[in-house]
Short mmCIF file of C-alpha atoms in Angstrom, two decimals:
data_model
loop_
_atom_site.label_atom_id
_atom_site.label_comp_id
_atom_site.label_asym_id
_atom_site.label_seq_id
_atom_site.Cartn_x
_atom_site.Cartn_y
_atom_site.Cartn_z
CA MET A 1 89.38 -10.64 9.67
CA CYS A 2 87.38 -13.38 11.55
CA SER A 3 89.39 -15.63 14.27
CA ILE A 4 86.45 -17.87 15.07
CA GLU A 5 88.55 -21.48 15.85
CA SER A 6 85.86 -24.00 16.71
CA ASN A 7 82.69 -25.05 14.22
CA PRO A 8 78.84 -25.70 16.02
CA PHE A 9 78.42 -28.00 13.58
CA ILE A 10 80.90 -30.55 14.27
CA ASP A 11 80.02 -29.86 17.86
CA ARG A 12 76.72 -31.17 16.96
CA LEU A 13 77.78 -34.02 14.79
CA GLN A 14 80.47 -35.17 17.65
CA ALA A 15 77.27 -34.71 20.62
CA PHE A 16 75.35 -37.05 17.94
CA GLN A 17 77.49 -39.74 17.16
CA ASP A 18 78.26 -39.83 21.44
CA MET A 19 74.15 -39.93 21.77
CA ALA A 20 74.07 -42.60 19.16
CA HIS A 21 76.04 -44.96 21.37
CA SER A 22 76.61 -47.60 18.82
CA PRO A 23 77.67 -48.11 15.44
CA SER A 24 74.17 -49.34 13.70
CA ILE A 25 72.31 -46.30 15.27
CA ALA A 26 74.72 -44.09 13.19
CA ALA A 27 73.84 -46.40 10.16
CA ASN A 28 70.47 -45.78 10.04
CA CYS A 29 70.62 -42.16 10.73
CA GLN A 30 73.33 -41.64 7.69
CA ASP A 31 71.80 -38.59 6.44
CA VAL A 32 71.68 -36.82 9.51
CA ILE A 33 75.01 -37.61 9.50
CA ASP A 34 75.23 -36.17 5.72
CA SER A 35 73.28 -32.83 6.68
CA ILE A 36 75.39 -32.07 9.80
CA ASN A 37 78.50 -32.32 7.62
CA ARG A 38 77.36 -30.41 4.71
CA ASP A 39 76.86 -27.20 7.30
CA ALA A 40 79.78 -27.59 8.93
CA LYS A 41 82.09 -27.49 5.11
CA ALA A 42 79.39 -24.88 4.67
CA PHE A 43 80.58 -22.92 7.75
CA GLN A 44 84.17 -23.20 6.94
CA ALA A 45 83.42 -22.10 3.15
CA ILE A 46 81.26 -18.85 4.61
CA LEU A 47 84.09 -18.31 7.45
CA SER A 48 86.89 -18.73 4.30
CA ALA A 49 84.51 -15.93 2.26
CA PHE A 50 83.97 -13.67 5.66
CA SER A 51 87.66 -13.45 5.83
CA ALA A 52 87.88 -11.96 2.74
CA TYR A 53 84.94 -9.71 1.50
CA GLY A 54 84.04 -9.32 5.47
CA TYR A 55 80.05 -7.62 6.31
CA GLY A 56 77.96 -7.60 2.96
CA LEU A 57 78.72 -11.24 2.34
CA THR A 58 75.88 -12.35 0.50
CA LEU A 59 74.31 -16.24 1.13
CA ALA A 60 71.77 -18.28 -0.49
CA ASN A 61 69.42 -20.55 0.07
CA ASP A 62 69.52 -24.15 -1.79
CA ALA A 63 66.79 -22.76 -4.08
CA GLY A 64 68.58 -19.52 -5.39
CA THR A 65 65.40 -17.38 -4.38
CA GLN A 66 66.35 -15.80 -1.74
CA TRP A 67 69.34 -14.67 0.52
CA THR A 68 70.81 -13.13 3.32
CA VAL A 69 73.61 -10.65 4.07
CA ILE A 70 76.26 -10.57 7.04
CA LEU A 71 76.12 -7.44 8.60
CA GLN A 72 76.71 -5.67 11.74
CA ASP A 73 73.86 -4.82 13.75
CA MET A 74 73.21 -0.90 13.57
CA SER A 75 70.71 -0.78 16.20
CA GLU A 76 72.52 -2.47 18.79
CA PRO A 77 75.78 -1.38 18.38
CA GLY A 78 78.40 -4.94 19.18
CA ARG A 79 75.50 -7.01 17.67
CA TYR A 80 75.85 -8.70 14.17
CA ARG A 81 72.57 -9.69 12.03
CA HIS A 82 71.96 -11.41 8.80
CA GLN A 83 69.14 -9.63 7.04
CA SER A 84 67.17 -11.81 4.39
CA PHE A 85 65.58 -10.88 0.80
CA ASP A 86 64.27 -12.15 -1.83
CA GLN A 87 63.71 -10.53 -5.12
CA ARG A 88 60.76 -8.07 -4.13
CA GLY A 89 62.97 -6.99 -1.21
CA PHE A 90 63.77 -7.06 2.50
CA PHE A 91 61.74 -9.54 4.53
CA GLY A 92 63.60 -9.96 7.72
CA HIS A 93 66.42 -9.89 10.11
CA PHE A 94 68.04 -12.00 12.53
CA THR A 95 70.67 -10.29 15.47
CA MET A 96 73.17 -12.57 17.50
CA ASP A 97 75.58 -11.56 20.43
CA SER A 98 78.38 -13.52 17.91
CA LEU A 99 79.72 -13.67 14.56
CA GLU A 100 79.53 -17.01 14.92
CA ASP A 101 75.99 -17.61 15.99
CA VAL A 102 74.88 -15.13 12.84
CA ILE A 103 76.55 -17.76 10.65
CA GLU A 104 75.05 -20.51 12.36
CA ASP A 105 71.85 -19.44 12.02
CA ALA A 106 71.85 -18.36 8.58
CA ILE A 107 73.06 -22.40 7.76
CA ASP A 108 70.37 -23.32 10.30
CA GLN A 109 67.44 -21.67 8.02
CA GLY A 110 69.38 -22.75 4.93
CA TYR A 111 71.37 -20.12 3.21
CA ARG A 112 74.60 -21.83 2.71
CA THR A 113 75.97 -20.63 -0.39
CA ILE A 114 78.59 -17.67 -0.95
CA ASP A 115 76.37 -15.16 -3.21
CA ASN A 116 78.17 -11.48 -3.35
CA GLY A 117 77.02 -9.51 -5.77
CA ARG A 118 72.89 -10.56 -5.59
CA LEU A 119 71.66 -7.48 -3.11
CA GLU A 120 73.21 -4.99 -5.73
CA ALA A 121 72.08 -7.13 -8.97
CA LEU A 122 68.06 -7.02 -7.30
CA CYS A 123 68.18 -3.86 -6.31
CA THR A 124 67.66 -1.76 -9.60
CA THR A 125 65.14 -4.47 -10.88
CA ASP A 126 61.22 -2.99 -11.08
CA GLU A 127 60.13 -5.82 -8.73
CA TRP A 128 62.63 -4.36 -6.54
CA GLN A 129 61.18 -1.18 -6.48
CA GLU A 130 57.25 -2.23 -6.26
CA GLY A 131 58.24 -4.78 -3.43
CA SER A 132 59.98 -1.65 -1.96
CA ARG A 133 57.42 0.54 -2.34
CA ALA A 134 54.84 -1.97 -0.46
CA CYS A 135 56.91 -2.31 2.25
CA ALA A 136 57.13 1.50 2.71
CA LEU A 137 53.44 1.89 2.68
CA LEU A 138 53.25 -1.04 5.03
CA HIS A 139 55.47 0.90 7.67
CA GLN A 140 53.19 3.54 7.28
CA LEU A 141 50.35 1.60 7.67
CA ASN A 142 51.89 -0.01 10.98
CA ASN A 143 53.06 3.78 12.02
CA GLY A 144 49.42 5.01 12.08
CA ALA A 145 50.20 7.17 8.98
CA ILE A 146 48.06 6.01 6.90
CA SER A 147 44.38 3.79 7.04
CA TRP A 148 43.83 0.46 6.37
CA ASN A 149 41.53 1.80 3.21
CA GLU A 150 44.33 4.14 2.57
CA PHE A 151 47.35 1.45 2.41
CA THR A 152 45.07 -1.07 -0.07
CA ALA A 153 44.02 2.08 -2.53
CA GLN A 154 47.40 2.59 -2.69
CA MET A 155 48.50 -0.86 -3.33
CA ASP A 156 45.25 -1.70 -5.89
CA ARG A 157 46.69 2.05 -7.98
CA SER A 158 50.25 0.28 -8.53
CA GLY A 159 48.69 -3.63 -9.48
CA GLU A 160 50.82 -4.68 -6.42
CA THR A 161 47.93 -5.90 -4.05
CA SER A 162 49.94 -9.29 -3.92
CA THR A 163 53.58 -8.14 -3.15
CA GLY A 164 51.04 -6.26 -0.48
CA ALA A 165 49.45 -9.46 0.99
CA ARG A 166 53.12 -10.81 0.82
CA ALA A 167 54.73 -7.76 2.93
CA LEU A 168 51.52 -8.27 5.30
CA GLY A 169 51.91 -12.42 5.71
#
């Protein structure tokens, strides 16, 4: 399913080593080399998993507190996205021209661990439902369908002012 042959992190490592020009400089930057190698391995693992699972592949951040799912972009046909979420719902997406760019960006943002099934598990929780409700209210506010006072009143009624504040900030 996936025919990407190059690894942008290997390219980064080669560029870094070319720039260093000296083994002693590279030795002083071992942490950079280690992190690039970690990301190169994650890239290969994600490509393998994508070949097996395809779109909908879910990745966790290193702390296991946020996730992103790899998708075809429905609003811009021919492009790709990764859509980020946490236990309260979706909070952002990043659209790119290639699947390789989406995977690279997800890794750059710290999503390196395959965690399929997380979205399905979270979307049935009360916290997700309340976060989704707050997001819908925010959408209404941003579109002018409700006023700030109506938004805050509805958020206060549910006791979810903190979720609304997260959605705003």
